[in-house]
Short mmCIF file of C-alpha atoms in Angstrom, two decimals:
data_model
loop_
_atom_site.label_atom_id
_atom_site.label_comp_id
_atom_site.label_asym_id
_atom_site.label_seq_id
_atom_site.Cartn_x
_atom_site.Cartn_y
_atom_site.Cartn_z
CA MET A 6 -31.18 39.47 -12.31
CA GLY A 7 -27.90 41.33 -12.68
CA PRO A 8 -26.31 44.70 -13.43
CA HIS A 9 -26.89 44.53 -17.19
CA ASN A 10 -30.71 44.65 -16.97
CA ALA A 11 -31.36 46.51 -13.72
CA GLN A 12 -31.41 50.12 -12.61
CA LEU A 13 -27.94 50.99 -11.29
CA TYR A 14 -27.22 52.87 -8.08
CA THR A 15 -24.36 53.49 -5.69
CA VAL A 16 -24.55 53.85 -1.92
CA VAL A 17 -21.77 55.10 0.38
CA PHE A 18 -21.46 54.55 4.13
CA PRO A 19 -19.03 56.99 5.83
CA ILE A 20 -17.31 55.32 8.77
CA GLU A 21 -15.19 56.91 11.49
CA GLU A 22 -12.89 54.73 13.56
CA GLY A 23 -12.75 55.85 17.17
CA LYS A 24 -10.39 55.13 20.00
CA GLY A 25 -10.53 51.58 21.25
CA GLY A 26 -11.96 50.26 17.97
CA ASP A 27 -15.32 51.99 18.32
CA ARG A 28 -16.89 52.82 14.97
CA ARG A 29 -19.44 55.45 14.01
CA LEU A 30 -21.56 55.29 10.89
CA LEU A 31 -23.00 58.36 9.18
CA LEU A 32 -26.52 57.76 7.93
CA GLY A 33 -28.94 60.12 6.26
CA LEU A 34 -32.67 60.33 6.89
CA LYS A 35 -34.16 60.40 3.40
CA LYS A 36 -36.30 63.52 2.91
CA ARG A 37 -37.62 62.82 -0.59
CA GLY A 38 -37.59 60.22 -3.36
CA MET A 39 -37.00 56.48 -3.03
CA GLY A 40 -36.81 55.44 0.63
CA VAL A 41 -38.28 58.65 2.07
CA GLY A 42 -38.46 58.59 5.88
CA ARG A 43 -35.80 55.88 6.20
CA TRP A 44 -32.17 55.98 7.33
CA ASN A 45 -29.64 54.91 4.69
CA GLY A 46 -26.24 55.60 3.21
CA PHE A 47 -25.67 58.30 0.60
CA GLY A 48 -25.97 57.55 -3.09
CA GLY A 49 -27.87 57.61 -6.31
CA LYS A 50 -27.78 56.91 -10.02
CA PRO A 51 -24.66 57.42 -12.15
CA GLU A 52 -24.90 60.19 -14.72
CA PRO A 53 -24.30 59.24 -18.38
CA GLY A 54 -20.62 58.34 -18.84
CA GLU A 55 -19.89 58.61 -15.10
CA SER A 56 -18.01 55.77 -13.39
CA LEU A 57 -19.51 54.11 -10.34
CA ASP A 58 -16.63 55.40 -8.19
CA ALA A 59 -17.16 58.98 -9.43
CA CYS A 60 -20.91 58.67 -8.83
CA ALA A 61 -20.34 57.48 -5.26
CA ARG A 62 -17.98 60.40 -4.53
CA ARG A 63 -20.34 62.97 -6.12
CA GLU A 64 -23.42 61.70 -4.29
CA LEU A 65 -21.58 61.64 -0.95
CA GLU A 66 -20.59 65.30 -1.31
CA GLU A 67 -23.98 66.42 -2.66
CA GLU A 68 -26.02 64.67 0.01
CA CYS A 69 -23.97 65.28 3.17
CA GLY A 70 -21.08 67.66 2.34
CA LEU A 71 -18.25 65.15 2.84
CA ARG A 72 -15.41 64.09 0.58
CA THR A 73 -13.28 61.01 1.07
CA ARG A 74 -9.69 60.08 0.37
CA ARG A 75 -10.46 56.41 0.99
CA LEU A 76 -13.46 55.02 -0.87
CA GLN A 77 -13.68 51.22 -0.84
CA TYR A 78 -15.98 49.15 -3.04
CA VAL A 79 -17.21 46.43 -0.68
CA GLY A 80 -20.29 44.80 -2.15
CA VAL A 81 -23.22 44.55 -4.50
CA LEU A 82 -26.93 44.35 -3.71
CA LEU A 83 -29.08 42.62 -6.33
CA MET A 84 -32.71 43.42 -5.57
CA SER A 85 -35.92 42.31 -7.21
CA GLY A 86 -39.57 42.02 -6.35
CA THR A 87 -43.01 41.69 -7.80
CA ASP A 88 -43.89 45.35 -7.19
CA CYS A 89 -40.56 47.05 -7.88
CA PRO A 90 -37.98 47.28 -10.65
CA ASP A 91 -34.77 45.25 -10.46
CA LEU A 92 -32.01 47.26 -8.77
CA THR A 93 -28.26 46.71 -8.66
CA ILE A 94 -26.64 48.80 -5.94
CA PHE A 95 -22.86 49.07 -5.66
CA VAL A 96 -21.90 49.49 -2.00
CA TYR A 97 -18.94 51.56 -0.78
CA THR A 98 -17.49 52.54 2.56
CA ALA A 99 -15.73 55.89 3.00
CA ARG A 100 -13.00 56.72 5.49
CA ASP A 101 -10.47 59.56 5.81
CA LEU A 102 -13.28 62.07 5.45
CA GLU A 103 -12.93 65.77 4.63
CA GLY A 104 -15.43 68.60 4.92
CA ASP A 105 -18.27 69.35 7.30
CA VAL A 106 -21.39 67.23 7.58
CA ALA A 107 -24.30 69.28 6.24
CA GLU A 108 -27.98 68.63 5.63
CA SER A 109 -29.06 68.70 1.98
CA ASP A 110 -32.46 68.94 0.32
CA GLU A 111 -32.43 65.13 0.11
CA MET A 112 -30.83 63.88 3.34
CA ARG A 113 -30.59 64.80 7.04
CA PRO A 114 -27.27 63.23 8.19
CA ARG A 115 -26.51 61.94 11.68
CA TRP A 116 -23.69 59.90 13.22
CA PHE A 117 -24.56 56.64 15.00
CA GLY A 118 -22.41 54.41 17.14
CA GLU A 119 -22.33 50.81 15.97
CA GLY A 120 -24.74 49.77 18.73
CA GLU A 121 -27.09 52.72 18.08
CA ILE A 122 -27.98 52.11 14.43
CA PRO A 123 -31.76 52.64 14.07
CA TYR A 124 -32.50 49.44 12.14
CA ASP A 125 -36.24 49.83 12.74
CA GLY A 126 -36.07 53.08 10.75
CA CYS A 127 -34.07 51.59 7.85
CA HIS A 128 -34.97 49.40 4.89
CA PRO A 129 -35.91 45.97 6.31
CA GLU A 130 -32.97 44.17 4.70
CA ALA A 131 -30.38 46.55 6.24
CA ARG A 132 -30.06 44.51 9.44
CA LEU A 133 -29.12 41.48 7.29
CA TRP A 134 -26.02 42.98 5.65
CA TRP A 135 -24.93 46.18 7.43
CA PRO A 136 -23.28 44.36 10.37
CA GLY A 137 -21.08 42.38 7.97
CA MET A 138 -20.19 45.50 6.00
CA LEU A 139 -19.25 47.32 9.21
CA GLY A 140 -17.11 44.31 10.15
CA GLY A 141 -15.14 44.60 6.91
CA GLU A 142 -16.82 41.81 4.96
CA ARG A 143 -17.08 41.99 1.16
CA PHE A 144 -20.23 40.47 -0.30
CA VAL A 145 -22.82 39.92 -2.99
CA ALA A 146 -26.34 39.96 -1.59
CA ARG A 147 -29.54 39.00 -3.39
CA PHE A 148 -32.88 40.14 -2.02
CA THR A 149 -36.29 39.20 -3.38
CA PHE A 150 -39.22 41.13 -1.96
CA GLY A 151 -42.65 39.48 -1.85
CA ARG A 152 -46.05 41.13 -2.02
CA ASP A 153 -46.61 40.07 1.61
CA GLY A 154 -43.67 42.19 2.81
CA GLY A 155 -41.40 39.17 3.22
CA VAL A 156 -37.79 39.22 2.05
CA GLU A 157 -35.89 36.21 0.73
CA HIS A 158 -32.15 36.71 0.84
CA ASP A 159 -28.83 35.11 0.00
CA ILE A 160 -25.62 36.83 1.11
CA GLN A 161 -22.32 35.39 -0.11
CA PRO A 162 -18.73 36.47 0.54
CA ALA A 163 -17.08 38.05 -2.49
CA ASP A 164 -13.47 38.48 -3.51
CA ASP A 165 -11.91 41.15 -5.73
CA ALA A 166 -12.47 39.09 -8.89
CA ARG A 167 -16.21 38.62 -8.26
CA LEU A 168 -16.77 42.28 -7.38
CA ALA A 169 -14.77 43.41 -10.44
CA GLU A 170 -16.83 41.08 -12.66
CA LEU A 171 -20.11 42.59 -11.44
CA GLU A 172 -18.75 46.12 -11.79
CA SER A 173 -17.62 45.42 -15.38
CA LEU A 174 -21.15 44.31 -16.32
CA ALA A 175 -22.43 47.73 -15.26
CA ARG A 176 -20.12 49.70 -17.53
CA PRO A 177 -21.75 51.26 -20.59
#
């Protein structure tokens, strides 16, 4: 399982740093498509010839109205399962945000404090890797979903070289 034979996606998590080190995370309640009814970051599939970075920026603006001056590539999710296609999802955080948060036809955005994240309303694996992402960790995470609803996972720290290697495999 890897980027070269999986469906490619990006996902962006806007983060605001508050006074005293408090962080807020903007999530969107998915209104249609994959993950409907769940809270998640903002993202989607790259268009033909579009870079992953450009896709992440475009999807962020389309789905919640924000632009960012500071987009950081922080991880990769490699997902597989018996009842779903293989997915490779490139994970970004966004800071230094511009624009006004706005609902789109796909997402209903809402800010959450770090201790208020509605993990029970997210994809089940979110609670396994979001805390590390919010803490500034860079990672490669593998998730295998079983028919019984169980999730096997392996989350490893990643450096620039490993993340760049995975990103290069996704280029056309």
